[in-house]
XYZ file of C-alpha atoms in Angstrom:
560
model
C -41.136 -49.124 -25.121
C -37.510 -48.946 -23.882
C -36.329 -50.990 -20.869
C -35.509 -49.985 -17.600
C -32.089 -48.800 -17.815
C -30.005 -51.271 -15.495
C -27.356 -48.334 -15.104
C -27.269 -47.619 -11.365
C -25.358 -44.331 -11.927
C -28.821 -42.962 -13.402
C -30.721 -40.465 -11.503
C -34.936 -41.198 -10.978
C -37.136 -38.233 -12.358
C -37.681 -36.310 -8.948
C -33.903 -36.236 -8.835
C -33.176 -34.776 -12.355
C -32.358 -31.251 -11.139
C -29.521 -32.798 -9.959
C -28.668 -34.407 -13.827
C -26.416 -30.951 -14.892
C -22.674 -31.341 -13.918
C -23.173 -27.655 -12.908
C -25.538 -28.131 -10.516
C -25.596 -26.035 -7.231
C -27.682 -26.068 -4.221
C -29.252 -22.736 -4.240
C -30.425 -23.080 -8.163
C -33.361 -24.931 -7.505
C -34.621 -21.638 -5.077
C -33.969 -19.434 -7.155
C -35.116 -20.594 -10.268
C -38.473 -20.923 -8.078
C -38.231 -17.437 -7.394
C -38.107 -16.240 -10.898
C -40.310 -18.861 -12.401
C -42.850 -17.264 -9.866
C -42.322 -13.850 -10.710
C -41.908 -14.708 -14.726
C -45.344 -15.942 -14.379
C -46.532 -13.259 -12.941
C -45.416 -10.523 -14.779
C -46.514 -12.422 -17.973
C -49.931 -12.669 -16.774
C -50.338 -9.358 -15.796
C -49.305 -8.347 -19.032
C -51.376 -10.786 -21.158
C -54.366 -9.088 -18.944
C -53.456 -5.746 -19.278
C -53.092 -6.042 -23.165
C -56.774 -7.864 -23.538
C -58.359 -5.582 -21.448
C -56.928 -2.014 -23.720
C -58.353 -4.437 -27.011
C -61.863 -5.379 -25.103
C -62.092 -2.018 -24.247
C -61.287 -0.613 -27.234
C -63.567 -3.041 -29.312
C -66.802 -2.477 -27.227
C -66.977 -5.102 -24.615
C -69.229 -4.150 -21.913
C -67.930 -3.554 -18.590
C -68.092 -5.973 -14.979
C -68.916 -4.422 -12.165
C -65.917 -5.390 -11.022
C -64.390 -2.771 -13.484
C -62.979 -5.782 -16.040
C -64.279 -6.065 -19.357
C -66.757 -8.818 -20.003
C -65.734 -11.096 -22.901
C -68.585 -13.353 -22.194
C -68.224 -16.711 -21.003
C -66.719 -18.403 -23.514
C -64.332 -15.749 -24.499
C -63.596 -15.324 -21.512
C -62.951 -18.665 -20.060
C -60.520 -19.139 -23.092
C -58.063 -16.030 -22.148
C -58.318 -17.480 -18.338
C -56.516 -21.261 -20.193
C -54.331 -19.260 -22.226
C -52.808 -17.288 -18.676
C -52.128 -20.604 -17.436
C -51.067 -22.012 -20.790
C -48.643 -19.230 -20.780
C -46.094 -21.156 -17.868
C -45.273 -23.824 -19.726
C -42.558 -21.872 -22.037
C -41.424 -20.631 -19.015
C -40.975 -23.754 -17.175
C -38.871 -24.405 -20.099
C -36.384 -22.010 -20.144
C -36.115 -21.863 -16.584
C -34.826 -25.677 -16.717
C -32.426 -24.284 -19.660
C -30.934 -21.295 -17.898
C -31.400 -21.743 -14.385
C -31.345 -25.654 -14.142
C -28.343 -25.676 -16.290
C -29.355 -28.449 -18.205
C -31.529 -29.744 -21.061
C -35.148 -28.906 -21.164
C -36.356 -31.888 -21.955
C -35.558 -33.739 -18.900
C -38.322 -31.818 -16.710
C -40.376 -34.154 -19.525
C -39.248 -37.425 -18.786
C -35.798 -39.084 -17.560
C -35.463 -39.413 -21.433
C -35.358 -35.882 -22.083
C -38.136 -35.430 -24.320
C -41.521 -36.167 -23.941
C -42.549 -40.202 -24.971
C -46.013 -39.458 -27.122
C -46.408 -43.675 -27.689
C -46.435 -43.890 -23.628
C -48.670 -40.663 -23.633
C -51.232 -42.303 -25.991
C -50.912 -45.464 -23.750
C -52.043 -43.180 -20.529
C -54.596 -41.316 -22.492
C -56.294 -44.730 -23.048
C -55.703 -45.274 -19.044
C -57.676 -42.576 -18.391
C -60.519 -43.478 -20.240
C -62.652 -45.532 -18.089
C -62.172 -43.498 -15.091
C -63.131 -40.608 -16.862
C -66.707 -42.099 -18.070
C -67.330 -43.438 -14.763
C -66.805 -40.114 -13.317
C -69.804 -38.308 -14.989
C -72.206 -41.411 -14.743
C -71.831 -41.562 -11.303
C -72.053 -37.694 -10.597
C -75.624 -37.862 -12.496
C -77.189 -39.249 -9.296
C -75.014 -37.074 -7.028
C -77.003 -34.770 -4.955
C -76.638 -31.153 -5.770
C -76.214 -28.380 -3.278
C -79.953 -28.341 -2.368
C -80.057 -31.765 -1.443
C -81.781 -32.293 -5.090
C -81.131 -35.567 -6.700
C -79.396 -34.751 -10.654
C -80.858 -31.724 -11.258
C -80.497 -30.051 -14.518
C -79.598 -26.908 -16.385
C -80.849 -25.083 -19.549
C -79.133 -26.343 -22.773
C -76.734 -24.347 -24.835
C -77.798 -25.346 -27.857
C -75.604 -26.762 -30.688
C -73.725 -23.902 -32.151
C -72.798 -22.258 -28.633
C -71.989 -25.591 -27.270
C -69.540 -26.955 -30.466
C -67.722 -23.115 -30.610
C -66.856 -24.140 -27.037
C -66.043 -27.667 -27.419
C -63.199 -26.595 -29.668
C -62.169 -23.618 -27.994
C -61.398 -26.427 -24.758
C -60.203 -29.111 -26.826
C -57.242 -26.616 -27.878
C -56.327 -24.719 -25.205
C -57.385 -27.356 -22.123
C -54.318 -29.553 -22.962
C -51.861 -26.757 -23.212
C -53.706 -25.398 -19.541
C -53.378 -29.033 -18.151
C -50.075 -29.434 -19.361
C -48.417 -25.911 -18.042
C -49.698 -26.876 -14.475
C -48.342 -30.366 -14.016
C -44.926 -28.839 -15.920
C -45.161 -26.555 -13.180
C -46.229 -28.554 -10.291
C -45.084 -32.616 -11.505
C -42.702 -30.978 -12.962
C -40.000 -28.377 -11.758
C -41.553 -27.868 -7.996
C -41.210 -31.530 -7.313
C -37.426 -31.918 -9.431
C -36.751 -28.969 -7.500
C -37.710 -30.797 -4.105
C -35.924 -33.782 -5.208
C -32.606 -31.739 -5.316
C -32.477 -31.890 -1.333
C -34.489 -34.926 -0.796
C -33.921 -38.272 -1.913
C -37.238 -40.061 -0.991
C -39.797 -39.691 -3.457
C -42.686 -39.977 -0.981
C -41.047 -36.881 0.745
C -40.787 -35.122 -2.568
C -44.230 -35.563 -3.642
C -46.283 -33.917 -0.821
C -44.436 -30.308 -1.407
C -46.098 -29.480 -4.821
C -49.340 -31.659 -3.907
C -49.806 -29.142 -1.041
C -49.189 -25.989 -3.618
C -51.511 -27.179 -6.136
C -54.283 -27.620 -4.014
C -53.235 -24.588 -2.520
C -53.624 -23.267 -6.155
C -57.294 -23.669 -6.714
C -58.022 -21.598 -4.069
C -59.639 -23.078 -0.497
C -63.398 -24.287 -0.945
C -64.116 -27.207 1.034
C -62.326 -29.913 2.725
C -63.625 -32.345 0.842
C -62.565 -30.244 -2.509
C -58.885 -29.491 -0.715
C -58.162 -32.862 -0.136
C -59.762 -33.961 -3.416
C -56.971 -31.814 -4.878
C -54.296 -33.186 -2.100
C -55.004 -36.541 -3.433
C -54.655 -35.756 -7.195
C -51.522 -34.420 -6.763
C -49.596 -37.261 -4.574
C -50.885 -39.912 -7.202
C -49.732 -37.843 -9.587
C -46.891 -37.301 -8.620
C -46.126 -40.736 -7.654
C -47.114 -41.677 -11.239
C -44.537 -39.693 -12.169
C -41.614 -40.989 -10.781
C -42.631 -45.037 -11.231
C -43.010 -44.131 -14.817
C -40.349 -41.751 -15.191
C -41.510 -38.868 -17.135
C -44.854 -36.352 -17.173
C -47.032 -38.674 -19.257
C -49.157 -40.388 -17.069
C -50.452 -37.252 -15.313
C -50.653 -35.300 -18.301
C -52.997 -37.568 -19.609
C -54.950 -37.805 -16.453
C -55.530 -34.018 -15.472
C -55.953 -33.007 -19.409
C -58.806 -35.544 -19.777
C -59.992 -34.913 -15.800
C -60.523 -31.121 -16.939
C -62.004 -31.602 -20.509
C -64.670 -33.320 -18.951
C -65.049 -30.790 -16.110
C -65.419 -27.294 -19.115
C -67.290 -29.753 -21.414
C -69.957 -30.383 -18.846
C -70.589 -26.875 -17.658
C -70.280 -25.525 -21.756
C -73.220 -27.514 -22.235
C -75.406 -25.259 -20.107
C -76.225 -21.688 -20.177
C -73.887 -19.850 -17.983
C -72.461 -23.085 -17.116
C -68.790 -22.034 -17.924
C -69.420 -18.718 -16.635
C -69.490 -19.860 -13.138
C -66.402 -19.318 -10.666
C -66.614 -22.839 -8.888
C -63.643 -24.960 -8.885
C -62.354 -28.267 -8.157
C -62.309 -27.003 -4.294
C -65.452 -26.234 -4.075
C -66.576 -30.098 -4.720
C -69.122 -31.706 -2.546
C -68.312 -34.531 0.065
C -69.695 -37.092 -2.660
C -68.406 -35.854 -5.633
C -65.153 -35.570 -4.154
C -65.176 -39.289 -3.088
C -66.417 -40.556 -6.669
C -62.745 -38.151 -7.762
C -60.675 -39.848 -5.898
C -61.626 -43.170 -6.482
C -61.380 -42.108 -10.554
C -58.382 -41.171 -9.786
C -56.815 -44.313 -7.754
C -58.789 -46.142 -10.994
C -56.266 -44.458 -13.111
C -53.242 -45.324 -11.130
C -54.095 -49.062 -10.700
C -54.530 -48.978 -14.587
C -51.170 -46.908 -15.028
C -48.978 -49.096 -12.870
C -50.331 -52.115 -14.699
C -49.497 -50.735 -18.179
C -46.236 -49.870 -16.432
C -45.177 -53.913 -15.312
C -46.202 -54.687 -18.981
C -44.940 -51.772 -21.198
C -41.750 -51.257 -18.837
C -41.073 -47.432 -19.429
C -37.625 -45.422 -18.603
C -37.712 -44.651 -15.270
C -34.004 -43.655 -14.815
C -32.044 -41.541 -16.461
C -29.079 -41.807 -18.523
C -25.513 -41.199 -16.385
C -25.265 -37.760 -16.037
C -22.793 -35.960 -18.059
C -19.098 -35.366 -16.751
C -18.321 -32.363 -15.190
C -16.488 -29.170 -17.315
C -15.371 -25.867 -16.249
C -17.964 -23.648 -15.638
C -19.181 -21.190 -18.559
C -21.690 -18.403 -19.049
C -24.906 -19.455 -20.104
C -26.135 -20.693 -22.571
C -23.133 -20.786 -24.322
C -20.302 -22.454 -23.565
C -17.031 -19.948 -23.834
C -13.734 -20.606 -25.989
C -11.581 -23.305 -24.204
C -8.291 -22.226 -25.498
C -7.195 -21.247 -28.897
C -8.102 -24.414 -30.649
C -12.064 -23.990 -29.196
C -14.381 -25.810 -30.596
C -11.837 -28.387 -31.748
C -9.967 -30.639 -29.141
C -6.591 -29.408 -27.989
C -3.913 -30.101 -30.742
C -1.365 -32.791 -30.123
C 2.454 -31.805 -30.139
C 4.057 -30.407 -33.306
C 1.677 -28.357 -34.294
C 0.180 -30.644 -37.014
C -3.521 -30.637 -34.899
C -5.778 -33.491 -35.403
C -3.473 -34.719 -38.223
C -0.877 -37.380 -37.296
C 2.988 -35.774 -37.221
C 4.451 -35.611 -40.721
C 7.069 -37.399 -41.689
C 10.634 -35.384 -41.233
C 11.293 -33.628 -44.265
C 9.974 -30.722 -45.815
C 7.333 -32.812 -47.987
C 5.092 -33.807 -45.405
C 3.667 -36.821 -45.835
C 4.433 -36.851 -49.606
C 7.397 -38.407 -51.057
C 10.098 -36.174 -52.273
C 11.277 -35.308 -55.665
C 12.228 -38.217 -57.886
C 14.199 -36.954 -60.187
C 13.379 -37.039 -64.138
C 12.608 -40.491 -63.926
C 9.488 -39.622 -61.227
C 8.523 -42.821 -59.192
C 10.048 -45.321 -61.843
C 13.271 -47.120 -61.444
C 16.364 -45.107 -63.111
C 17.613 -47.660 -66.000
C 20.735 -48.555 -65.937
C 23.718 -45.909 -67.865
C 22.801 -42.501 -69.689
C 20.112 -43.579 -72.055
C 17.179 -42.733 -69.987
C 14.349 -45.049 -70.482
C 16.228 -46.516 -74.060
C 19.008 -48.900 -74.349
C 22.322 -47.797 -75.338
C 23.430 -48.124 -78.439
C 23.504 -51.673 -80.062
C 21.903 -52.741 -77.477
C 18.937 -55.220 -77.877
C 15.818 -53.153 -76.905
C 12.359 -53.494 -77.420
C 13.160 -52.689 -80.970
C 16.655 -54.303 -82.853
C 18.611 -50.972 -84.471
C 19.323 -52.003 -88.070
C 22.403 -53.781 -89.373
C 25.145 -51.891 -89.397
C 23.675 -48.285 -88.137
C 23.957 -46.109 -85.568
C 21.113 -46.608 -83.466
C 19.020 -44.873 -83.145
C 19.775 -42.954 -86.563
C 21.150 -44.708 -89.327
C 24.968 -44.104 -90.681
C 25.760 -41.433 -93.424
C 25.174 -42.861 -96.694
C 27.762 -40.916 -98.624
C 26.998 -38.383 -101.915
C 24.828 -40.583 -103.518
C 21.873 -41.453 -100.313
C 20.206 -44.477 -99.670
C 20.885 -45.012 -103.667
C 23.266 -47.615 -105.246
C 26.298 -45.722 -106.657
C 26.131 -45.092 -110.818
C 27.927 -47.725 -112.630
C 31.543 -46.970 -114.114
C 32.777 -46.243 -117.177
C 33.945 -49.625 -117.901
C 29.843 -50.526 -118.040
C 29.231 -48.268 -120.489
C 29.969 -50.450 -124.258
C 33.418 -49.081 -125.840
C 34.504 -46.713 -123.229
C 37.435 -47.476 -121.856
C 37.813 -48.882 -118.405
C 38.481 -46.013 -115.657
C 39.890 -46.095 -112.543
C 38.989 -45.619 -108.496
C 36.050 -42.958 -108.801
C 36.596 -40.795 -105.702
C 33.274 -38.473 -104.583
C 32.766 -35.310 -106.769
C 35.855 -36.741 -109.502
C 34.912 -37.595 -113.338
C 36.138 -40.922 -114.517
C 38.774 -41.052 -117.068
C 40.097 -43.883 -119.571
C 43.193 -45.677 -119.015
C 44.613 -43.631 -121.260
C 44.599 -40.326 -119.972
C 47.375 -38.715 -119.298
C 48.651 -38.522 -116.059
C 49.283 -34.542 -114.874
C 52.637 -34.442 -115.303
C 52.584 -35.138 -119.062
C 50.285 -31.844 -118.995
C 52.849 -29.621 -118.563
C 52.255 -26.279 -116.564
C 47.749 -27.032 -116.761
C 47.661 -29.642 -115.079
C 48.302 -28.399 -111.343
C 45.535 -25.618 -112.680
C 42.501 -25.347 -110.487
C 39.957 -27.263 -111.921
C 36.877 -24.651 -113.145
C 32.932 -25.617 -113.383
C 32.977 -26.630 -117.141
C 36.552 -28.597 -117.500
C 36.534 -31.712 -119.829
C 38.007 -34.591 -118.612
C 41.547 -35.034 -118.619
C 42.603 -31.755 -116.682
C 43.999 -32.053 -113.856
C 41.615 -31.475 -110.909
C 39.040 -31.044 -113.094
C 35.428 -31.640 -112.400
C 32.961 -34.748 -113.511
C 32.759 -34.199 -117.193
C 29.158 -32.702 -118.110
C 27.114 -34.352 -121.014
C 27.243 -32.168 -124.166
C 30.346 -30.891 -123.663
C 33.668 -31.802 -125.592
C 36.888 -33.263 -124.394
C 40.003 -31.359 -124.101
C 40.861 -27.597 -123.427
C 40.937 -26.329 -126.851
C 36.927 -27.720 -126.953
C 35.797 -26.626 -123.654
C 35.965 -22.868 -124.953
C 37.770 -22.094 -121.068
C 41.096 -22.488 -122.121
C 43.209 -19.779 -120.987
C 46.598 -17.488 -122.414
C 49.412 -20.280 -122.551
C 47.855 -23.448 -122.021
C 48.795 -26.427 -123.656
C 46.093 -27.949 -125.543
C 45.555 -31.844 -124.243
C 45.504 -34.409 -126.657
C 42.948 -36.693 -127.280
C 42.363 -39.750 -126.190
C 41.733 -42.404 -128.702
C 39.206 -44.284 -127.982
C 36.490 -47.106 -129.245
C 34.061 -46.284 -131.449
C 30.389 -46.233 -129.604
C 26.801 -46.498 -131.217
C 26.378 -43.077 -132.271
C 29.059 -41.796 -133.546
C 29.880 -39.632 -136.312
C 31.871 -41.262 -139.069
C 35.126 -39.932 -138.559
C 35.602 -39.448 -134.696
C 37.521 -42.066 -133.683
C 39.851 -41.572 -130.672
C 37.762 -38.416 -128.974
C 36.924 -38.458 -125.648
C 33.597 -39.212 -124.537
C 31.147 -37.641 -127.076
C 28.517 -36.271 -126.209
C 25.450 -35.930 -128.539
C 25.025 -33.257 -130.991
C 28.297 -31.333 -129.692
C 31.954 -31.650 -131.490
C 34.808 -32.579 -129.966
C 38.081 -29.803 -130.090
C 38.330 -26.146 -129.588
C 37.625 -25.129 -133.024
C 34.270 -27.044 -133.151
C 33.180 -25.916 -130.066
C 33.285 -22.249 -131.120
C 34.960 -21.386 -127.697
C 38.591 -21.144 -128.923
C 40.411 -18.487 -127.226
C 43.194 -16.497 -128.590
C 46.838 -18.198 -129.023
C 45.332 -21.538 -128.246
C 46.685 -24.537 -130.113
C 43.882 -26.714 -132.155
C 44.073 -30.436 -131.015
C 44.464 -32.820 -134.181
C 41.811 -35.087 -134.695
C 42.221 -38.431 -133.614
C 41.617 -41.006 -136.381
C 38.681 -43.591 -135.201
C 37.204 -46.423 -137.140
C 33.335 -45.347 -138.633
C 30.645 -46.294 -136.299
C 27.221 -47.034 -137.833
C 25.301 -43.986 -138.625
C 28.045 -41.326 -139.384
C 27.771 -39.452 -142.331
C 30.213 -40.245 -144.848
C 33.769 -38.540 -145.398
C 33.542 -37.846 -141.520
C 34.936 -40.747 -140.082
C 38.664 -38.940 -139.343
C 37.003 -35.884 -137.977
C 36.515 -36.585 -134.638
C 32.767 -34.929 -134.900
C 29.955 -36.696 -133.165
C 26.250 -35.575 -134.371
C 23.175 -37.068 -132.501
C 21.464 -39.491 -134.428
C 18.614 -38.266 -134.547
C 19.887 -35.465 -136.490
C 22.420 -36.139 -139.751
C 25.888 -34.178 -139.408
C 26.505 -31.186 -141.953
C 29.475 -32.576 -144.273
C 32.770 -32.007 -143.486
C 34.779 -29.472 -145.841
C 37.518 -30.668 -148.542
C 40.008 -29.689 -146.384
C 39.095 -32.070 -143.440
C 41.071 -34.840 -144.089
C 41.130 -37.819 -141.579
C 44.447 -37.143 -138.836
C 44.292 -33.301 -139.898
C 44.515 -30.572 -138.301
C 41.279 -28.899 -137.569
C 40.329 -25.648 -138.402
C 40.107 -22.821 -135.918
């Protein structure tokens, strides 16, 4: 069970009207006034309704003019009336009290069922001393215990749990009503709880109707020590537990005989004696209550009450400006969020450039080194890093070999890109006469000037090309060593290439007016056919040369 809270700011129960931050004097009245009239109205029209369905279903009539549900039935719509005030003591603590509706429960706000169950067991011996004594009560007549006419099982069980439902919710409306907002209510104006207590012990006795003195003050009794109860222990517990069991016993006796819950006696109707023997139950109870109290130590005092805001309509509290329901914004307009930082990116960081949130490396290579530089990776020897040098006509390839590697030919000079080799023999250009500032054409042999590489196949000189033109003067040739291959009789042509004759005339290209180029005398190289060793012809060895006419001679001229 929770302490005692030690806060001295707390309010006792009989004080909690006073718990809202709203509260005003007059609310207390009038939330009497229209918890009275709410009640009221609701059971007049809880009445009303049953008696258009008994009517309409059969039920005979009173002669009182009411319809007769019988005494069960009946006694159960007379519980649920009552039963009935308990949502309405509710909402009047929620609208009218201006504060939570739990709190007319216990100084908690909400109702404590483990200190309920702990009064409940209170209230058991009292309770079964109660009936055990009333057995040799004398009745009315002065008779000692007499008794009625038994139910029977079936009558007796269908009302047993028709009062074991609806008696707690009948018990519970009243003290809600009574324990509950009539003596909060008095506690608004009046802080001694003795004073509060006699107010609503007066009304409920009041509201059983007037029977007897003994009965009236029977009823006085129950509600001061009730009431008491209920500020020492803080909440609505302890006499909950007390009147539900007080009045269970009370329908359970008279449900046992016939017409027994039928009859219109009260609680203020009691005899002298039986009165006494309630009272004394009931001061049973308290002693038992107050003990459990010092041990268990319930909440008797409330929580600090809640600071005061501006007034709003019920139950809803209205906008409080145009950040409602959030809490007013701080300066800058940023609201709960702390200020940005100045800038227009908030509390991000800017742009960062291309090199985002990375240090910029040093010069205009980006994230690479410069050139040369040593890097994560060394550039190759000599290159351009990151791309290697140009490499020239010939690639990543070695360049071909000169002519000087070839066996007999004769050594040639500086080899410039796209230029044939030639002999150290050639002529120069100006020997050449007028062809040798000539254009070089796709085709030319060697030893034009500007001519192109010389092409395989192809004989030296102009005359042998077949391209010589009106006018030009036929280039001699070149003596040079004999090579493996050649035709007997060749000696002193340029380059020879296989299976084609040197010299215009052999060539079968000879143009008009052109001049045929003697043959240059060359010693026999193995393989040529005989009798053309002074021919200058060169066959491919792999085929044998046709043989040369008579007229051939070795250093003659050759035939057209």
């Amino acid at each position: 069970m929770t302490a005692t809270s030690p806060d001295p700011t707390g309010l006792p129960y009989h004080r909690m009207a006073r718990y809202s931050p709203h509260h005003r004097w007059w609310w207390p009245l009038l939330g009497t006034v229209v918890l009275v009239f709410g009640s009221v109205l609701a059971t007049l029209f809880l009445y009303l309704l049953t008696e258009g369905i008994g009517t309409a279903a059969g039920y005979p009539e009173l002669p009182d003019g009411g319809v007769d549900f019988g005494p069960v039935l009946g006694t159960g719509l007379d519980l649920a009336f009552i039963a009935v005030d308990l949502p309405l003591v509710l909402l009047a603590v929620l609208w009218l009290g201006r504060r939570p509706a739990g709190t007319v429960a216990s100084v908690t706000g909400r109702p404590r069922w483990r200190w309920l169950a702990w009064c409940l067991l209170a209230a058991v011996p009292p309770m079964v001393l109660l009936p055990v004594v009333a057995i040799f009560l004398p009745d009315d007549q002065g008779d000692g215990g007499g008794a009625g006419v038994w139910v029977g099982w079936q009558t007796f069980l269908v009302s047993l749990a028709m009062l074991v439902v609806l008696v707690p919710l009948q018990s519970a409306a009243e003290e809600y009503v009574f324990r509950g907002w009539l003596l909060q209510a008095t506690g608004a104006f009046l802080r001694s709880p003795w004073l509060a207590v006699l107010p609503q012990a007066v009304l409920f006795a009041a509201a059983h109707g007037w029977g007897t003195p003994w009965g009236f003050a029977d009823l006085l009794v129950f509600g001061v020590v009730a009431g008491l109860l209920t500020i020492r222990t803080g909440g609505l517990e302890a006499s909950i537990a007390l009147h539900a069991l007080n009045n269970l016993l009370a329908f359970g006796l008279s449900a046992a005989y016939v017409d027994g819950l039928a009859s219109d006696e009260t609680a203020a109707d009691a005899t002298w004696q039986l009165a006494l023997v309630d009272m004394a139950s009931v001061l049973l109870f308290a002693a038992i209550v107050l003990w459990l109290a010092r041990r268990r130590r319930p909440q008797h005092v409330s929580a600090p009450p809640p600071e005061p805001v501006p007034p709003h309509f019920l139950p809803y509290a209205p906008p409080q400006g145009a950040y409602w329901p959030y809490p007013q914004q701080v300066p800058g307009g940023y609201g709960p969020y702390p200020q940005q930082a100045p800038g227009a990116y908030g509390p991000y960081p800017g742009p960062q450039g291309m090199y985002g949130p990375y240090p910029q490396p040093p010069g205009s290579q980006g994230v690479y080194p410069p050139p040369g530089a040593q890097g994560a990776y060394a550039p190759p020897p000599g290159a351009v890093w990151p791309y290697a040098s140009p490499q020239g006509s010939h690639g990543p390839y070695a360049p071909p070999p000169s002519n000087g590697a070839v066996p007999g030919a004769a050594p040639a000079g500086p080899a410039g890109p796209g230029s044939a080799a030639s002999g150290a023999g050639a002529p120069s250009p100006a020997a050449l006469g007028p062809t040798a500032s000539s254009p070089a054409l796709p085709g030319d042999a060697p030893g034009l000037a500007g001519s192109s590489p010389a092409v395989p196949g192809v004989a030296s000189g102009a005359a042998a090309s077949g391209w010589a033109a009106p006018g030009d003067v036929p280039s001699p040739a070149v003596p040079r060593p004999a090579a493996p291959g050649d035709a007997p009789g060749h000696a002193g042509s340029s380059p020879a290439a296989p299976v084609v004759a040197s010299g215009a005339a052999a060539s079968g290209w000879a143009a008009p007016g052109d001049v045929p180029s003697p043959a240059v005398p060359r010693p026999a190289a193995p393989g040529d056919a005989p009798g053309s060793a002074a021919l200058g012809e060169e066959t491919s060895p792999a085929a044998p040369a046709p043989a040369d006419p008579p007229s051939q001679q070795s250093g003659g001229p050759q035939d057209s």
